[in-house]
Coordinates of C-alpha atoms in Angstrom, one line a residue:
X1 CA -3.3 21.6 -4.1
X2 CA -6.4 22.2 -1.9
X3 CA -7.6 20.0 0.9
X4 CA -10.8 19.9 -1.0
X5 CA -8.8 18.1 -3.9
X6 CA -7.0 15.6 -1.6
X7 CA -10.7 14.7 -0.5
X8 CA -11.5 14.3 -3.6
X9 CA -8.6 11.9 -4.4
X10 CA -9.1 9.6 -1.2
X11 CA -13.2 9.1 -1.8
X12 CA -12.6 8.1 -5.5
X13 CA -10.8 4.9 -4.2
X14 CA -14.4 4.8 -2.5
X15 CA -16.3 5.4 -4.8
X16 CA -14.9 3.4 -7.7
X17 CA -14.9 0.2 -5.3
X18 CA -18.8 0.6 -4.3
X19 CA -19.5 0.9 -8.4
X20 CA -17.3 -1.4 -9.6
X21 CA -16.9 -4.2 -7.4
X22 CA -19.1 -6.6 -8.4
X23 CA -18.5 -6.6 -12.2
X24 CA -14.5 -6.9 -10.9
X25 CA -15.6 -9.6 -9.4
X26 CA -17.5 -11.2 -11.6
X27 CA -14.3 -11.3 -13.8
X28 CA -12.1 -12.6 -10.9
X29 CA -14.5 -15.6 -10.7
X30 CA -14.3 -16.1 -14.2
X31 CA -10.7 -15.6 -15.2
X32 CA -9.1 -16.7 -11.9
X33 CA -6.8 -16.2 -9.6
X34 CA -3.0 -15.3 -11.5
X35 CA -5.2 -13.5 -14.3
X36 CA -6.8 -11.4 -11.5
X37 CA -3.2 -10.2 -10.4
X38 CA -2.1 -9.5 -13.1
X39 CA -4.7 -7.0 -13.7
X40 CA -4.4 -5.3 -10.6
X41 CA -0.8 -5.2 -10.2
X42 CA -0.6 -3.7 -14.2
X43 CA -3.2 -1.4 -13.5
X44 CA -1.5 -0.5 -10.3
X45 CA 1.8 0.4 -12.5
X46 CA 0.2 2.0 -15.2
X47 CA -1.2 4.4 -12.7
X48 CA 1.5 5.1 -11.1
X49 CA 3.5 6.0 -14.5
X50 CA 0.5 8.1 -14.9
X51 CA 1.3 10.3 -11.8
X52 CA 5.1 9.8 -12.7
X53 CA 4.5 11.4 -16.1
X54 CA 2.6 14.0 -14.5
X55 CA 4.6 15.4 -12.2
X56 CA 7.9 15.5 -14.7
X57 CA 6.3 16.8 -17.7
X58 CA 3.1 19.0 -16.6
X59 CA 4.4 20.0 -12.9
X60 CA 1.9 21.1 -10.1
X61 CA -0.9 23.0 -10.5
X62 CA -3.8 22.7 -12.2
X63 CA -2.3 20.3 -15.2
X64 CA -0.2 18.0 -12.5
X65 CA -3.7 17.8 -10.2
X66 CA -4.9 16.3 -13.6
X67 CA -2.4 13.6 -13.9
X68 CA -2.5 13.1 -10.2
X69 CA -6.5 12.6 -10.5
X70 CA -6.1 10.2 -13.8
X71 CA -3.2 8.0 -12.4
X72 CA -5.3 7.4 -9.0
X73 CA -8.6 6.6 -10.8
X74 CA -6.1 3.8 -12.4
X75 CA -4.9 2.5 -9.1
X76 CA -8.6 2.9 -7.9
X77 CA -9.7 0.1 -10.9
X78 CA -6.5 -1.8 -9.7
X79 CA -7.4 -2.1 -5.9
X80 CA -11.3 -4.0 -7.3
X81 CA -8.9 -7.0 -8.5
X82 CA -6.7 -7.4 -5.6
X83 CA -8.8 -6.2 -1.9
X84 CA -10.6 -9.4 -2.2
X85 CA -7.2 -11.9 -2.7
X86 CA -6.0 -12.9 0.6
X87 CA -8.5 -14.8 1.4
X88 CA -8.5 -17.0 -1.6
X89 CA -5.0 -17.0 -2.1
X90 CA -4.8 -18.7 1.6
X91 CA -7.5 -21.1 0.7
X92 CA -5.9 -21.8 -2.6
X93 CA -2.3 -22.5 -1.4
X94 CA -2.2 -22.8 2.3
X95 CA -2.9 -26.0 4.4
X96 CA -5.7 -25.5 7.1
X97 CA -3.7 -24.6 10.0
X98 CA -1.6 -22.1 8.2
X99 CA -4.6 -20.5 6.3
X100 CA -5.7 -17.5 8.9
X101 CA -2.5 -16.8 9.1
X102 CA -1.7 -16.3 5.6
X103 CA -5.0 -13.9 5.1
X104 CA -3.4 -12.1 8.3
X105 CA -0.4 -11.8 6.3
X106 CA -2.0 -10.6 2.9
X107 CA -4.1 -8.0 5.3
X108 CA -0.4 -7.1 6.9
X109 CA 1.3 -6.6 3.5
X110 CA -1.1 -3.5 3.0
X111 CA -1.2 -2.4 6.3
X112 CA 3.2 -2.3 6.1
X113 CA 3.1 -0.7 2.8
X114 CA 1.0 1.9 4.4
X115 CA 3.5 2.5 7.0
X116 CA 6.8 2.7 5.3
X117 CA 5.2 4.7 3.0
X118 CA 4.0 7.3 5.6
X119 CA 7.2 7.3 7.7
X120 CA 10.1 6.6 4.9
X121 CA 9.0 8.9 2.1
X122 CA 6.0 11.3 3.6
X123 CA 7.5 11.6 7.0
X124 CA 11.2 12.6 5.1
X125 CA 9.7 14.6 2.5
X126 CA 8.0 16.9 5.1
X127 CA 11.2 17.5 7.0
X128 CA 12.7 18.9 3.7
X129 CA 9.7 21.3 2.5
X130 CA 6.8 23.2 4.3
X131 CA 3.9 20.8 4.8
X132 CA 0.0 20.3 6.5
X133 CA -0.6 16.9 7.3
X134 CA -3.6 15.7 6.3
X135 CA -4.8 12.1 6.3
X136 CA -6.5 10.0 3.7
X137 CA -6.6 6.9 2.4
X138 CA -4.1 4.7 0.1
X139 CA -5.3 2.0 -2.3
X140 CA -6.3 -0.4 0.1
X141 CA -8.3 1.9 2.2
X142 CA -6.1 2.1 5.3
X143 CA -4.8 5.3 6.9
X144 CA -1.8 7.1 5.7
X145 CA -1.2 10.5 5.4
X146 CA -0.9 12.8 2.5
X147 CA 0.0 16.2 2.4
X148 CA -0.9 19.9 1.6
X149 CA 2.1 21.6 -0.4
X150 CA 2.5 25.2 0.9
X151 CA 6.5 25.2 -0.9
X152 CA 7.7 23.5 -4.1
X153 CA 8.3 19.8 -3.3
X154 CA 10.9 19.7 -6.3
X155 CA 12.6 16.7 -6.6
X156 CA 11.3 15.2 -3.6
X157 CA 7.8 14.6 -4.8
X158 CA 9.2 12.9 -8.1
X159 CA 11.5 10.9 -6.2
X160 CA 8.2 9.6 -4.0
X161 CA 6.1 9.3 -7.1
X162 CA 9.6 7.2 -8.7
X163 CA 9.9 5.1 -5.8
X164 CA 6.2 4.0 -6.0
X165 CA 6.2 3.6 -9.4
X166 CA 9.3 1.3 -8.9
X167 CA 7.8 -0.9 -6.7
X168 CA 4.8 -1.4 -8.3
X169 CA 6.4 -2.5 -11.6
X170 CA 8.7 -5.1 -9.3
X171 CA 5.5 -6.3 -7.6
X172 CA 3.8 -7.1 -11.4
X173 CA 6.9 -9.0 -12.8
X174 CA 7.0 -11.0 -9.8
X175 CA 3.9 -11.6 -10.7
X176 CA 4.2 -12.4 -14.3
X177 CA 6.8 -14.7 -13.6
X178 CA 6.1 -17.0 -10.6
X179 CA 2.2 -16.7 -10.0
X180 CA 0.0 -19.4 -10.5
X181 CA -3.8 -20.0 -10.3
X182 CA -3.3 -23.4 -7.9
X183 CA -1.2 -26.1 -7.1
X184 CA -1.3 -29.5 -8.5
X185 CA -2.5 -30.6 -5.3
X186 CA -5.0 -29.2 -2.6
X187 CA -3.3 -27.9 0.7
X188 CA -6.4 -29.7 2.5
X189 CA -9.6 -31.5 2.3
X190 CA -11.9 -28.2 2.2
X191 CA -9.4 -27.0 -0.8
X192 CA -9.8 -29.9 -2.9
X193 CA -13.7 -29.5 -2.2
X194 CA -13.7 -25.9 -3.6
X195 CA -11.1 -27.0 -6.9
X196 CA -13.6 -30.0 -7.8
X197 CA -16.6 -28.1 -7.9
X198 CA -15.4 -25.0 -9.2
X199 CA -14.2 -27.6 -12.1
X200 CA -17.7 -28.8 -12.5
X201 CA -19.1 -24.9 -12.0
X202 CA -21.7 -24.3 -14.3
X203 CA -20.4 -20.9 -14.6
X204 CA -17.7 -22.5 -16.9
X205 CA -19.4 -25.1 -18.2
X206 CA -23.2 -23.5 -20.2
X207 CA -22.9 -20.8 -22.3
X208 CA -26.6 -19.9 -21.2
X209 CA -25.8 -19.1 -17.9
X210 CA -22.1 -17.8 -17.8
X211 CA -23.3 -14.2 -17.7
X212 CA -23.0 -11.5 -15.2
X213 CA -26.8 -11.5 -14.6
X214 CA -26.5 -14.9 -13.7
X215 CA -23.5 -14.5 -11.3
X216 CA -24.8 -11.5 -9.7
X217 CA -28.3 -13.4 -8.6
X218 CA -26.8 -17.1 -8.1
X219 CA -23.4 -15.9 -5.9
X220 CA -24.4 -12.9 -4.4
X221 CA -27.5 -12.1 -3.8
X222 CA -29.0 -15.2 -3.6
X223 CA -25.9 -16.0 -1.2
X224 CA -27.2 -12.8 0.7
X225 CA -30.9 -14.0 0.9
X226 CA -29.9 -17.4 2.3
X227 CA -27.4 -16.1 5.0
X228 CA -28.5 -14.1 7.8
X229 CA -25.5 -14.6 9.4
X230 CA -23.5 -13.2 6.6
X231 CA -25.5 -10.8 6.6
X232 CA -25.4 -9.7 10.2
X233 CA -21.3 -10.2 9.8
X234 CA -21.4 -7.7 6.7
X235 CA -23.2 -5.1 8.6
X236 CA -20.8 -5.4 11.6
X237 CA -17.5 -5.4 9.1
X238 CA -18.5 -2.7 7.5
X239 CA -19.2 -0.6 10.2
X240 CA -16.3 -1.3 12.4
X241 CA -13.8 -0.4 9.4
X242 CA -16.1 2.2 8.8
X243 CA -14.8 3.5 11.8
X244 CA -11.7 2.8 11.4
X245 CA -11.2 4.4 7.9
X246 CA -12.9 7.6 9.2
X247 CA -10.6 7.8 12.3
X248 CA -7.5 7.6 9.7
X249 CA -9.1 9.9 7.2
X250 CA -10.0 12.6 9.7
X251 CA -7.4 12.2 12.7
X252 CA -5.7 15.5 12.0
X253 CA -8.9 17.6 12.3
X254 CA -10.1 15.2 15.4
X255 CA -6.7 16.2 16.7
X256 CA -5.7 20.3 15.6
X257 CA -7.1 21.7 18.7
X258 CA -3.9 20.4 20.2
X259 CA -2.0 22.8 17.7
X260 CA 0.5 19.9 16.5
X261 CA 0.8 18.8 13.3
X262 CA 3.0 15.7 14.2
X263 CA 0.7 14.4 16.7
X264 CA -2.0 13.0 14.4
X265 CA 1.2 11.5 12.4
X266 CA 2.6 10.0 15.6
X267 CA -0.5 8.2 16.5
X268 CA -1.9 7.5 12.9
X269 CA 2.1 5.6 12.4
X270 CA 1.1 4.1 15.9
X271 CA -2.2 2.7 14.9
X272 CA -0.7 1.2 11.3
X273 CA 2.0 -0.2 13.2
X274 CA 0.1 -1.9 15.9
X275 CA -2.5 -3.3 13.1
X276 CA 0.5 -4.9 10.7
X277 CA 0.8 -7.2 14.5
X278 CA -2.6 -7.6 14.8
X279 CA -3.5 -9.5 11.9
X280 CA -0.9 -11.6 12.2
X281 CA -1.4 -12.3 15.9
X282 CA -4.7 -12.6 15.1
X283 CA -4.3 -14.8 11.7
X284 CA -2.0 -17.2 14.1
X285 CA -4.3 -17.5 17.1
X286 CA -7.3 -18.7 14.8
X287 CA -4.9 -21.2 13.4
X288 CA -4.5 -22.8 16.6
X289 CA -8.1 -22.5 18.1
X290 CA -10.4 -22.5 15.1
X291 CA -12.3 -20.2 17.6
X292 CA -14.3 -17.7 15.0
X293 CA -16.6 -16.3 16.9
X294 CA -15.2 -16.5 20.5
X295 CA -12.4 -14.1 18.4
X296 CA -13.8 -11.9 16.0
X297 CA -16.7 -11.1 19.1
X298 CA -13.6 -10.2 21.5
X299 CA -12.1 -8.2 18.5
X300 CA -15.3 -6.1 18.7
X301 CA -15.9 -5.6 22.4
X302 CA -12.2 -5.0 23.1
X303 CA -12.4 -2.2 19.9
X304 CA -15.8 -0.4 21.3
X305 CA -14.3 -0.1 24.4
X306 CA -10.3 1.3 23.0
X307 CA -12.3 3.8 21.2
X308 CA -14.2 5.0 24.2
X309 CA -10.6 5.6 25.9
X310 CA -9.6 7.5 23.1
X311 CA -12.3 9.4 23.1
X312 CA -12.1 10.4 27.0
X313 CA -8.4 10.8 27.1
X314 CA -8.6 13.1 23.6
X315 CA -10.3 15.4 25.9
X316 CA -7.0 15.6 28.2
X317 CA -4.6 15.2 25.5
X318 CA -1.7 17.3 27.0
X319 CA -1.9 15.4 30.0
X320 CA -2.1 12.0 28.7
X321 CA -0.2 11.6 25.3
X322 CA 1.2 8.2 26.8
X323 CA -1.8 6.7 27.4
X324 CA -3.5 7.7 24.1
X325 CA -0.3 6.8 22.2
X326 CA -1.4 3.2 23.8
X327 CA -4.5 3.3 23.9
X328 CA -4.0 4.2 19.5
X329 CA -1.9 1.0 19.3
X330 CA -4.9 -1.2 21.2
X331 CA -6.9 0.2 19.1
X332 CA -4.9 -0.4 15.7
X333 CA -4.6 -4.2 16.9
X334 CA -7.8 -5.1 17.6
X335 CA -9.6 -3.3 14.9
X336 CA -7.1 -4.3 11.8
X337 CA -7.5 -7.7 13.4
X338 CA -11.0 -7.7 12.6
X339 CA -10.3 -7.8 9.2
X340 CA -8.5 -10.4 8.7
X341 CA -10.8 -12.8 10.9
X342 CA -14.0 -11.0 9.2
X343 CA -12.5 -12.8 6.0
X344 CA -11.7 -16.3 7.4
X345 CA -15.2 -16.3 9.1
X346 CA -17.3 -15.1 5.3
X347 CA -15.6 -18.2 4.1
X348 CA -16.6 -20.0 6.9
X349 CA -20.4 -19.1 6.3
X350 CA -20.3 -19.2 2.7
X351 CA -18.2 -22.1 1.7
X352 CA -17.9 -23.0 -0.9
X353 CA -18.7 -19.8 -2.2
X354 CA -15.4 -18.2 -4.7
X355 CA -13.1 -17.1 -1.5
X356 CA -13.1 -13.9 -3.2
X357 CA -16.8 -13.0 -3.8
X358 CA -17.3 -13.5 -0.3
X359 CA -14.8 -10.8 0.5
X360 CA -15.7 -8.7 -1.9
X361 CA -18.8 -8.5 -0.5
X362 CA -17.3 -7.1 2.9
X363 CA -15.2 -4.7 1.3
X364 CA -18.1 -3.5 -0.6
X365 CA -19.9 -3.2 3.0
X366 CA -16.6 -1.7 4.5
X367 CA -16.7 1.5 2.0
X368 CA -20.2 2.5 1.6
X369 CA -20.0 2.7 5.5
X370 CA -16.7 4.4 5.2
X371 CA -18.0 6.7 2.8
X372 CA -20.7 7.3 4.9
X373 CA -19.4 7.8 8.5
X374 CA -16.1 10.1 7.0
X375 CA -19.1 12.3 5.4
X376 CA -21.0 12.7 8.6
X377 CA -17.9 12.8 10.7
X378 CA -16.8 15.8 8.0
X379 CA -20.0 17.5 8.7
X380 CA -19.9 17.3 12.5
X381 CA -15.8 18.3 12.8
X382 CA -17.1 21.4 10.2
X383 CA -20.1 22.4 12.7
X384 CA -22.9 21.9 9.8
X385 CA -25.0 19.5 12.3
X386 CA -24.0 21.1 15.6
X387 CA -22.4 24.4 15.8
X388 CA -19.6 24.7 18.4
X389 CA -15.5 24.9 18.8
X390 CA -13.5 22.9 17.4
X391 CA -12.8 20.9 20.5
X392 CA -16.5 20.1 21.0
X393 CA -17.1 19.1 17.2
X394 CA -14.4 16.6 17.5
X395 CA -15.7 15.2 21.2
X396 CA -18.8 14.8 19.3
X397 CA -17.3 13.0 16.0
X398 CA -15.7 10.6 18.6
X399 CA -18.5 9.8 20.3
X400 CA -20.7 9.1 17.3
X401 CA -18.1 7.1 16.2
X402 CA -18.0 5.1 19.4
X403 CA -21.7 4.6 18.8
X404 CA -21.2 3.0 15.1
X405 CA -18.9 1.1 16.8
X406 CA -21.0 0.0 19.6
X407 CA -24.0 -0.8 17.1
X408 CA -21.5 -3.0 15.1
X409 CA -20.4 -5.1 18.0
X410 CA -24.4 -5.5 18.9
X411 CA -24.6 -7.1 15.3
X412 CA -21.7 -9.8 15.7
X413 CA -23.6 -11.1 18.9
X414 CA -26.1 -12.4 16.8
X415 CA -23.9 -13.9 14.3
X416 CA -24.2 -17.6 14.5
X417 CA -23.6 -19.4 11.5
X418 CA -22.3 -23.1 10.5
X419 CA -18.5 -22.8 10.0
X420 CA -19.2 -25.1 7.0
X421 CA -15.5 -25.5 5.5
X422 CA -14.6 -26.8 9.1
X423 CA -16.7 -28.9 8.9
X424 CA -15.4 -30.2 5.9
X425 CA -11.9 -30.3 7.2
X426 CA -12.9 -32.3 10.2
X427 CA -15.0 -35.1 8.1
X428 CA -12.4 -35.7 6.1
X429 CA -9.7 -35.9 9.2
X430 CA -7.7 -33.0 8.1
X431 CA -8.0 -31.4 11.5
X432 CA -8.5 -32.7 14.7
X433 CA -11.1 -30.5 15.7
X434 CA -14.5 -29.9 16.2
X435 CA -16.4 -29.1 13.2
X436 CA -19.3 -27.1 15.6
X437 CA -17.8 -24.5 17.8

């Protein structure tokens, strides 16, 4: 299998979010929470049977690249009902000062599946068989490496393929059995808010109006149009993870003038590793201050400035592995941190807006700018916009990308939004806090 084909592989996730997202989400407001996960998690399994089947039955090659192809563009529909859940799944279930948390934690699930993934079964699998690590992206978007097969994998592929396929199919009957859409009662005062007048929505109640059209101009655009904070906040999200998705998809060609293969592995692990922490240091330190934007703007300047180090050390790499290794794991923190606050504070703004449409519409931000930014860091590390070594094509990738980043930090500043469901929570003495920060 080419490196073109792996490319092709990670942008589909991409791709199918960008085009499908809406209407995804459209049935996630309509059909619910439980309903939602179940989709995902059974078109998460089917997929990987898919890929299972494929590999047993066809092999590699040409007719395995096909089931390989088929079974991700399953998991890539499956990942457009379950991006957009941690945020209403804390709402839903989760009293006020556990709530940022429990996003942090749904962010951290994906972030730890990532990792264990890369160092349990890719990391083993490539000391066993002849490899080239390349990186791409997983179902959720996030960093992990895959690899070019220069020897038959044999059992060890099917035995990676097996174990995903395992999980996945524990992960959908844990589903099936325990999920539910809510509790019997609200967690807090801004939860029983949203269950009342999602009760009353007119989306469920006329006929007339439960249509997509409607959805798609009442909740999201009109939402847009309204908010100028949101959408300063969607422009920043999704060019910070922009960033960051193009840093884990292209590490290993930012990093083969160094002439090690394990070294983009070492720091990509390093930057997974430190970002499973971050959310939920992150999740837990918004518990306890409420303080949005004195968080998510530090998030941003402390990331802007990590990447800028990364950038000047790459240049000394042999010299300075140490300090880039932490520099990588700042850098993981503060930027998968972002995430998880970027959610809490859309809710914020929109509330009550569907928990879910609101981070839909960041994810939907965060890969059109990932597509974008991997395809013109892709041209620069190839030389098509400025000819040069390899060294000085990835100099120059980094410093665009510390320019993005810069831009999207310029953006939060002016973020400044009412953190309506605070408010909520501190009318109805749920919280002894300020409902204005």
């Amino acid at each position: 299998m080419s490196s073109a084909s792996i490319d092709q592989l990670s942008t589909l996730f991409m791709v199918s979010y960008v085009v499908l997202a809406i209407p995804a989400l459209y049935l996630i407001h309509m059909y619910k929470l439980k309903w939602a996960l179940v989709v995902g998690s059974s078109l998460n399994t089917l997929g990987c049977i898919v890929r299972v089947c494929g590999n047993l039955f066809v092999g590699q090659g040409q007719g395995g690249f096909a089931f390989a192809f088929l079974g991700a563009a399953v998991c890539s529909c499956a990942q457009l009902f379950t991006l957009a859940i941690p945020p209403a799944l804390s709402m839903t279930w989760f009293p006020a000062s556990e709530r940022a948390l429990a996003t942090g934690v749904g962010v951290f699930a994906n972030q730890i599946g990532t990792a264990l993934v890369r160092h349990f079964f890719l990391y083993r699998i490539s000391h066993n068989t002849h490899f080239t690590p390349i990186h791409t992206l997983n179902t959720q978007g996030l960093g992990v490496t895959s690899q070019v097969v220069k020897s038959d994998m044999g059992s060890s592929l099917t035995i990676y393929l097996g174990a995903q396929m395992i999980m996945s199919l524990v992960s959908m009957l844990l589903i099936l059995l325990f999920a539910k859409d809510r509790p019997e009662d609200a967690p807090s005062a801004s939860a029983e808010v949203s269950f009342e007048q999602r009760d009353n929505d007119e989306y469920y109640g006329d006929e007339e109006i439960k249509t997509f059209r409607s959805f798609l101009s009442r909740s999201i655009l009109a939402t847009l149009r309204e908010s100028r904070d949101l959408v300063l906040l969607t422009l920043a999200y999704g060019i910070s993870t922009g960033v960051f998705y193009t840093l884990a998809t292209d590490l290993s060609q930012i990093l083969r003038d160094s002439n090690s293969s394990e070294s983009s592995s070492e720091l990509g692990l390093a930057i997974v590793l430190s970002g499973t922490v971050g959310t939920l240091v992150c999740g837990y330190v918004l518990d306890r201050t409420r303080a949005y934007r004195y968080l998510t703007r530090s998030l941003f300047i402390v990331s802007t400035i990590d990447l800028a180090l990364f950038t000047v050390l790459l240049a000394h790499y042999e010299t300075q592995r140490l300090s880039l290794m932490i520099v990588s794991c700042v850098f993981g923190f503060t930027i998968t941190g972002i995430i998880s606050v970027g959610f809490e504070l859309a809710v914020e703004l929109t509330f009550p807006l569907d928990e879910a449409v609101c981070s839909g519409i960041l994810n939907i931000s965060a890969q059109v700018f990932g597509s974008v930014l991997i395809w013109i860091s892709d041209l620069l590390l190839d030389g098509f916009i400025v000819p040069g070594g390899t060294k000085s094509s990835s100099n120059l990738t980094n410093i665009a990308l510390v320019v993005f980043m810069a831009l999207a930090t310029f953006l939060i500043f002016f973020e400044g939004g009412k953190l309506n469901r605070m408010n909520v929570e501190f009318y109805r003495g749920y919280v002894g806090l300020d409902g204005v920060e």
